[in-house]
Coordinates of C-alpha atoms in Angstrom, one line a residue:
Chain A
X1 CA -22.7 19.4 10.1
X2 CA -24.4 22.5 8.3
X3 CA -28.0 21.7 7.3
X4 CA -29.7 22.9 4.1
X5 CA -33.5 21.8 3.0
X6 CA -34.8 21.2 -0.3
X7 CA -38.6 21.1 -1.6
X8 CA -38.8 19.0 -4.8
X9 CA -41.4 19.4 -7.1
X10 CA -40.5 16.7 -9.7
X11 CA -40.4 13.7 -9.8
X12 CA -43.6 13.3 -7.4
X13 CA -46.8 11.3 -7.6
X14 CA -50.1 13.0 -8.0
X15 CA -53.2 11.4 -6.0
X16 CA -53.5 8.7 -8.7
X17 CA -49.8 7.9 -8.3
X18 CA -48.8 9.1 -11.5
X19 CA -45.5 11.2 -11.9
X20 CA -46.1 14.9 -12.2
X21 CA -44.3 18.3 -11.7
X22 CA -46.2 20.4 -9.1
X23 CA -46.4 23.8 -9.3
X24 CA -44.6 25.8 -6.6
X25 CA -46.8 27.6 -4.1
X26 CA -46.4 30.8 -2.3
X27 CA -47.1 29.5 1.0
X28 CA -44.4 26.4 0.6
X29 CA -41.9 29.2 0.1
X30 CA -42.8 31.3 3.1
X31 CA -43.6 28.4 5.7
X32 CA -40.6 26.3 4.7
X33 CA -38.3 29.3 4.6
X34 CA -39.4 30.5 8.0
X35 CA -39.0 27.2 9.6
X36 CA -35.7 26.7 8.0
X37 CA -34.4 30.2 9.7
X38 CA -35.8 28.9 13.0
X39 CA -33.9 26.0 12.7
X40 CA -30.4 27.4 11.5
X41 CA -30.8 25.8 7.9
X42 CA -28.3 27.4 5.7
X43 CA -30.1 27.4 2.5
X44 CA -33.5 26.3 1.3
X45 CA -34.0 25.0 -2.4
X46 CA -36.8 25.4 -4.4
X47 CA -36.5 22.4 -7.1
X48 CA -38.3 22.6 -10.2
X49 CA -37.2 21.5 -13.8
X50 CA -40.0 24.1 -15.0
X51 CA -38.1 27.0 -16.4
X52 CA -41.1 29.3 -16.2
X53 CA -41.9 28.3 -12.6
X54 CA -38.2 29.0 -11.7
X55 CA -38.7 32.5 -13.1
X56 CA -41.9 33.1 -11.3
X57 CA -40.4 31.7 -7.9
X58 CA -37.3 34.1 -8.6
X59 CA -39.7 37.3 -8.9
X60 CA -41.4 36.2 -5.7
X61 CA -38.2 35.9 -3.8
X62 CA -37.0 39.3 -5.1
X63 CA -40.0 40.8 -4.1
X64 CA -39.2 39.6 -0.6
X65 CA -35.6 40.2 -0.5
X66 CA -35.0 43.5 -2.3
X67 CA -38.6 44.9 -3.2
X68 CA -41.7 45.9 -1.2
X69 CA -42.0 43.0 0.9
X70 CA -38.5 43.5 2.3
X71 CA -39.6 47.0 3.8
X72 CA -43.2 45.7 4.6
X73 CA -41.9 42.7 7.0
X74 CA -38.1 42.4 7.5
X75 CA -38.4 39.2 9.5
X76 CA -39.9 37.7 6.5
X77 CA -36.7 38.9 4.5
X78 CA -34.5 37.4 6.7
X79 CA -36.2 34.1 6.3
X80 CA -36.5 34.4 2.6
X81 CA -33.1 35.4 2.2
X82 CA -32.1 31.6 2.4
X83 CA -34.5 30.5 -0.3
X84 CA -33.0 29.6 -3.8
X85 CA -34.5 28.3 -7.0
X86 CA -32.8 25.4 -8.6
X87 CA -33.7 23.1 -11.7
X88 CA -32.6 19.7 -9.9
X89 CA -30.8 18.4 -6.5
X90 CA -27.6 18.5 -8.6
X91 CA -27.7 22.1 -8.8
X92 CA -28.4 22.3 -5.0
X93 CA -25.2 19.9 -4.2
X94 CA -23.2 22.1 -6.4
X95 CA -23.7 25.3 -4.4
X96 CA -23.5 23.6 -1.0
X97 CA -20.2 22.0 -2.3
X98 CA -19.0 25.7 -3.5
X99 CA -19.9 27.3 0.2
X100 CA -19.1 24.4 2.6
X101 CA -16.3 22.5 0.6
X102 CA -18.2 19.3 1.0
X103 CA -20.7 17.0 -1.0
X104 CA -23.9 16.9 1.1
X105 CA -24.9 13.7 2.3
X106 CA -28.4 13.4 1.2
X107 CA -31.7 12.8 3.6
X108 CA -35.2 11.8 2.0
X109 CA -38.5 12.0 3.8
X110 CA -41.8 10.6 3.3
X111 CA -45.1 9.5 5.0
X112 CA -44.9 6.1 3.4
X113 CA -41.7 5.0 3.9
X114 CA -41.0 1.5 5.1
X115 CA -37.6 0.1 4.2
X116 CA -34.2 1.5 5.3
X117 CA -35.6 4.0 7.8
X118 CA -33.2 5.8 9.9
X119 CA -34.7 7.2 13.4
X120 CA -34.8 10.9 13.9
X121 CA -32.8 10.2 17.0
X122 CA -30.0 8.7 15.0
X123 CA -29.9 11.2 12.4
X124 CA -30.2 14.1 14.9
X125 CA -26.9 12.6 16.4
X126 CA -25.2 12.1 13.1
X127 CA -26.0 16.0 12.4
X128 CA -24.6 16.8 15.7
X129 CA -21.3 14.9 15.6
X130 CA -20.1 14.6 12.1
X131 CA -18.3 17.3 10.0
X132 CA -19.5 18.4 6.5
X133 CA -23.0 19.0 5.0
X134 CA -26.4 17.7 4.6
X135 CA -29.5 18.1 2.3
X136 CA -33.0 17.3 3.9
X137 CA -35.2 16.4 0.9
X138 CA -39.2 17.0 1.2
X139 CA -41.7 16.1 -1.7
X140 CA -44.7 18.0 -2.9
X141 CA -47.7 16.4 -4.3
X142 CA -48.2 12.8 -2.9
X143 CA -44.7 12.3 -2.1
X144 CA -41.2 11.6 -3.9
X145 CA -41.1 9.0 -6.5
X146 CA -39.5 5.9 -5.2
X147 CA -36.4 5.0 -6.9
X148 CA -35.5 9.0 -6.5
X149 CA -36.0 8.4 -2.8
X150 CA -34.2 5.3 -2.8
X151 CA -31.1 6.8 -4.3
X152 CA -30.7 9.1 -1.2
X153 CA -27.9 8.3 1.4
X154 CA -30.6 8.1 4.2
X155 CA -34.2 8.0 4.4
X156 CA -36.0 9.2 7.6
X157 CA -38.8 7.4 9.1
X158 CA -42.3 8.5 8.7
X159 CA -43.9 10.9 11.2
X160 CA -46.5 9.1 13.6
X161 CA -48.9 10.3 15.8
X162 CA -51.1 8.3 18.5
X163 CA -53.4 7.0 15.7
X164 CA -53.1 5.6 12.1
X165 CA -53.9 8.9 10.0
X166 CA -50.6 10.4 8.7
X167 CA -51.6 12.9 6.1
X168 CA -49.7 16.2 7.1
X169 CA -49.1 18.8 4.6
X170 CA -45.8 19.1 3.3
X171 CA -45.3 22.4 5.4
X172 CA -46.2 20.8 8.7
X173 CA -44.0 17.9 7.7
X174 CA -41.2 19.9 7.0
X175 CA -41.4 21.9 10.4
X176 CA -42.0 19.0 12.5
X177 CA -38.7 17.3 11.0
X178 CA -36.8 20.3 11.3
X179 CA -37.7 20.7 14.9
X180 CA -36.9 16.6 15.5
X181 CA -33.6 17.3 14.1
X182 CA -32.7 20.7 15.3
X183 CA -35.0 22.2 18.1
X184 CA -34.0 22.9 21.3
X185 CA -34.9 20.2 23.8
X186 CA -36.1 20.8 27.4
X187 CA -33.6 20.0 29.7
X188 CA -35.2 17.1 31.7
X189 CA -35.4 15.2 27.9
X190 CA -31.7 14.9 27.8
Chain B
X1 CA -56.4 13.6 28.4
X2 CA -58.8 14.1 25.6
X3 CA -56.8 16.8 23.4
X4 CA -58.8 19.5 21.4
X5 CA -57.2 22.4 19.5
X6 CA -58.4 26.1 18.7
X7 CA -57.2 28.6 16.1
X8 CA -57.9 32.1 17.8
X9 CA -58.9 35.0 15.3
X10 CA -59.4 37.5 18.1
X11 CA -58.1 39.1 20.2
X12 CA -54.7 39.1 18.4
X13 CA -51.9 41.6 17.5
X14 CA -51.4 42.8 14.3
X15 CA -47.7 43.8 13.4
X16 CA -47.9 47.4 14.8
X17 CA -49.1 45.5 17.9
X18 CA -52.7 46.7 17.6
X19 CA -55.8 44.6 18.4
X20 CA -57.5 43.0 15.7
X21 CA -59.7 40.3 14.3
X22 CA -57.6 38.4 11.6
X23 CA -59.5 36.7 8.6
X24 CA -59.7 32.9 8.6
X25 CA -57.4 31.5 5.9
X26 CA -58.2 28.4 3.9
X27 CA -54.6 26.9 4.6
X28 CA -55.0 27.6 8.3
X29 CA -58.2 25.4 8.3
X30 CA -56.7 22.5 6.2
X31 CA -53.1 22.3 7.7
X32 CA -54.1 22.5 11.3
X33 CA -56.9 20.0 10.6
X34 CA -54.5 17.6 9.1
X35 CA -52.1 17.8 12.1
X36 CA -54.8 17.6 14.5
X37 CA -55.8 14.3 12.7
X38 CA -52.6 13.0 12.8
X39 CA -51.8 13.7 16.6
X40 CA -55.2 12.4 17.7
X41 CA -56.7 15.6 18.4
X42 CA -60.7 15.1 19.0
X43 CA -61.7 18.3 17.8
X44 CA -60.4 21.5 16.1
X45 CA -62.0 24.9 16.8
X46 CA -61.9 27.9 14.7
X47 CA -62.6 31.0 16.8
X48 CA -63.7 34.0 15.4
X49 CA -66.5 36.7 16.8
X50 CA -67.2 38.0 13.1
X51 CA -70.5 36.2 12.0
X52 CA -69.8 36.7 8.5
X53 CA -66.3 34.8 8.7
X54 CA -68.4 32.1 10.6
X55 CA -70.9 31.6 7.7
X56 CA -68.0 31.5 5.0
X57 CA -65.8 28.8 7.1
X58 CA -69.1 26.8 7.6
X59 CA -69.5 26.6 3.7
X60 CA -65.7 25.6 3.3
X61 CA -66.1 22.8 6.1
X62 CA -69.3 21.6 4.2
X63 CA -67.6 21.4 0.8
X64 CA -65.0 19.0 2.3
X65 CA -67.2 17.1 4.4
X66 CA -70.5 16.6 2.5
X67 CA -69.9 18.3 -0.8
X68 CA -67.5 17.9 -3.8
X69 CA -64.3 18.0 -1.6
X70 CA -65.4 14.9 0.4
X71 CA -65.6 13.0 -3.0
X72 CA -62.4 14.4 -4.3
X73 CA -60.3 13.6 -1.3
X74 CA -61.6 11.5 1.3
X75 CA -58.3 11.9 3.6
X76 CA -59.0 15.5 3.6
X77 CA -62.4 14.8 4.7
X78 CA -61.3 12.8 7.5
X79 CA -59.3 15.6 8.9
X80 CA -61.7 18.4 8.0
X81 CA -64.6 16.5 9.8
X82 CA -62.8 17.4 13.2
X83 CA -63.0 21.2 12.5
X84 CA -65.9 23.5 13.8
X85 CA -66.4 27.1 13.9
X86 CA -67.5 28.9 17.4
X87 CA -67.5 32.6 18.2
X88 CA -65.4 32.4 21.2
X89 CA -63.3 29.9 23.7
X90 CA -66.3 29.7 25.9
X91 CA -68.4 28.2 23.1
X92 CA -65.7 25.6 22.4
X93 CA -65.4 24.7 26.1
X94 CA -69.2 24.0 26.1
X95 CA -68.9 21.7 23.4
X96 CA -66.0 19.7 25.1
X97 CA -67.8 19.6 28.5
X98 CA -71.0 18.3 26.4
X99 CA -68.7 15.5 24.9
X100 CA -66.4 14.7 27.5
X101 CA -67.9 15.5 30.7
X102 CA -65.0 17.6 31.7
X103 CA -64.3 21.4 31.7
X104 CA -61.0 21.5 29.7
X105 CA -57.8 22.8 30.9
X106 CA -56.8 25.7 28.8
X107 CA -53.2 25.8 27.2
X108 CA -51.9 29.0 25.4
X109 CA -49.1 29.4 23.4
X110 CA -47.0 32.0 21.7
X111 CA -43.7 32.8 20.3
X112 CA -42.9 35.5 23.0
X113 CA -43.8 33.8 26.3
X114 CA -41.5 34.5 29.2
X115 CA -43.4 33.9 32.2
X116 CA -45.1 31.2 33.9
X117 CA -43.9 28.9 31.2
X118 CA -44.8 25.0 31.3
X119 CA -42.2 22.9 29.5
X120 CA -43.2 20.5 26.5
X121 CA -42.1 17.5 28.6
X122 CA -44.2 18.5 31.7
X123 CA -47.2 19.0 29.4
X124 CA -46.6 15.8 27.7
X125 CA -46.6 14.1 31.0
X126 CA -49.5 16.0 32.4
X127 CA -52.0 15.0 29.3
X128 CA -50.8 11.4 29.7
X129 CA -51.1 10.9 33.3
X130 CA -54.5 13.0 33.9
X131 CA -57.9 12.5 33.2
X132 CA -60.3 14.9 31.8
X133 CA -59.8 17.1 28.6
X134 CA -57.4 19.9 27.3
X135 CA -57.9 22.8 25.0
X136 CA -54.4 23.6 23.1
X137 CA -54.9 27.3 21.8
X138 CA -53.2 28.9 19.0
X139 CA -53.0 32.7 18.0
X140 CA -53.2 33.9 14.7
X141 CA -51.7 37.5 13.2
X142 CA -48.9 38.4 15.5
X143 CA -49.8 36.5 18.5
X144 CA -52.7 36.2 21.4
X145 CA -53.4 39.4 23.2
X146 CA -51.5 39.5 26.4
X147 CA -54.1 39.4 29.0
X148 CA -56.2 36.7 27.3
X149 CA -53.0 34.5 27.3
X150 CA -52.6 35.2 31.1
X151 CA -55.9 33.8 31.9
X152 CA -55.0 30.4 30.5
X153 CA -54.2 27.7 33.2
X154 CA -51.1 27.0 31.4
X155 CA -48.7 28.3 28.7
X156 CA -46.3 26.5 26.8
X157 CA -42.8 27.8 26.4
X158 CA -41.9 29.1 22.8
X159 CA -40.5 26.7 20.2
X160 CA -36.6 27.4 20.0
X161 CA -34.1 26.4 17.4
X162 CA -30.4 26.5 17.5
X163 CA -30.7 30.3 16.6
X164 CA -32.2 33.5 17.6
X165 CA -34.9 33.6 14.8
X166 CA -38.5 32.3 15.7
X167 CA -41.0 33.6 13.3
X168 CA -42.9 30.2 12.4
X169 CA -46.4 30.3 10.6
X170 CA -48.9 29.4 12.9
X171 CA -49.3 26.3 10.7
X172 CA -45.7 25.2 11.6
X173 CA -45.7 26.0 14.9
X174 CA -49.0 24.2 15.7
X175 CA -47.6 21.1 13.9
X176 CA -44.4 21.4 16.1
X177 CA -46.3 21.9 19.4
X178 CA -48.9 18.8 18.6
X179 CA -45.8 16.7 17.7
X180 CA -44.0 17.4 21.0
X181 CA -47.0 16.9 22.8
X182 CA -48.3 13.8 21.4
X183 CA -46.1 12.2 18.4
X184 CA -44.7 9.0 18.7
X185 CA -41.1 9.1 19.6
X186 CA -38.1 6.9 18.9
X187 CA -37.8 4.2 21.5
X188 CA -34.1 5.2 22.2
X189 CA -35.4 8.3 23.3
X190 CA -37.4 6.9 26.3

């Protein structure tokens, strides 16, 4: 399948579990665009309903794709070129349908997922074997709102290490998830 | 083995392949400390020969371990508690020896490694099976200086996706590498 990523800034929780729209951060744009480029992701959607935020991000993207940033660092340009700003996931799905001819399957992620989990191994196989397109969705703040997450076609199991602690930044989590789904594996692992 | 991580700010290359000491960034401290906590890393060393930088980072760490940051976000405190500032890798090795009774084996990383590479699978097994301690070393800027990297006991293969591009941020690369070496695997993968 063609893979797309989305970073959602609403609806997500804050640290007191209130619903908020988080601000888009520079570093999330860059780090996740670079990981998306590395793992062959076709488009990376920055999702925020706040019009002013979309304008600001649009200016940031222009700086790196057409402006001084593009000349300063062409590698960065190549990564940022796949980033786009949209108000919601429906708008992302519309673009994906236009590009691939398929409605994407939606894959949610979260550190606290407990039900209805699909393993990374299963999802990796599904992405390899099926036709169509898939949208992999990451949440900012303290994670994607529950009913929003529940509405996705699949929800990935949380990333776990050998200990209890699992409070990764969304940048780290997104990188690990893309690697688990699309990274080249050592021959002796297969 | 007990695993430790180090983020090296000198000797590294800049984009024109000149040797430089990079500045320590806030986000590198936080993201790599959180990934280190998630993957059961015992200590995370921020390595810079610049005394003023070490002072600044020391203040940042104090803010999160004993100051207002600790009260604001105890999860962050737990992650940052394992971070320490040292002038060079010898100072990190001295601390590791004092804590574990062993000189650590040194494991270098880089996006452009071509020779003498050990696979992630081999290194994961070695960490599981051997006694002692290991120091996993990440470079900032455009990567660790070549002769410095060559002096390590092992050098990990670069992270690769399904495409040519592999310009991850050091935060993303560090997260992926720790996951590949220490992340829990789906049962069907073993």
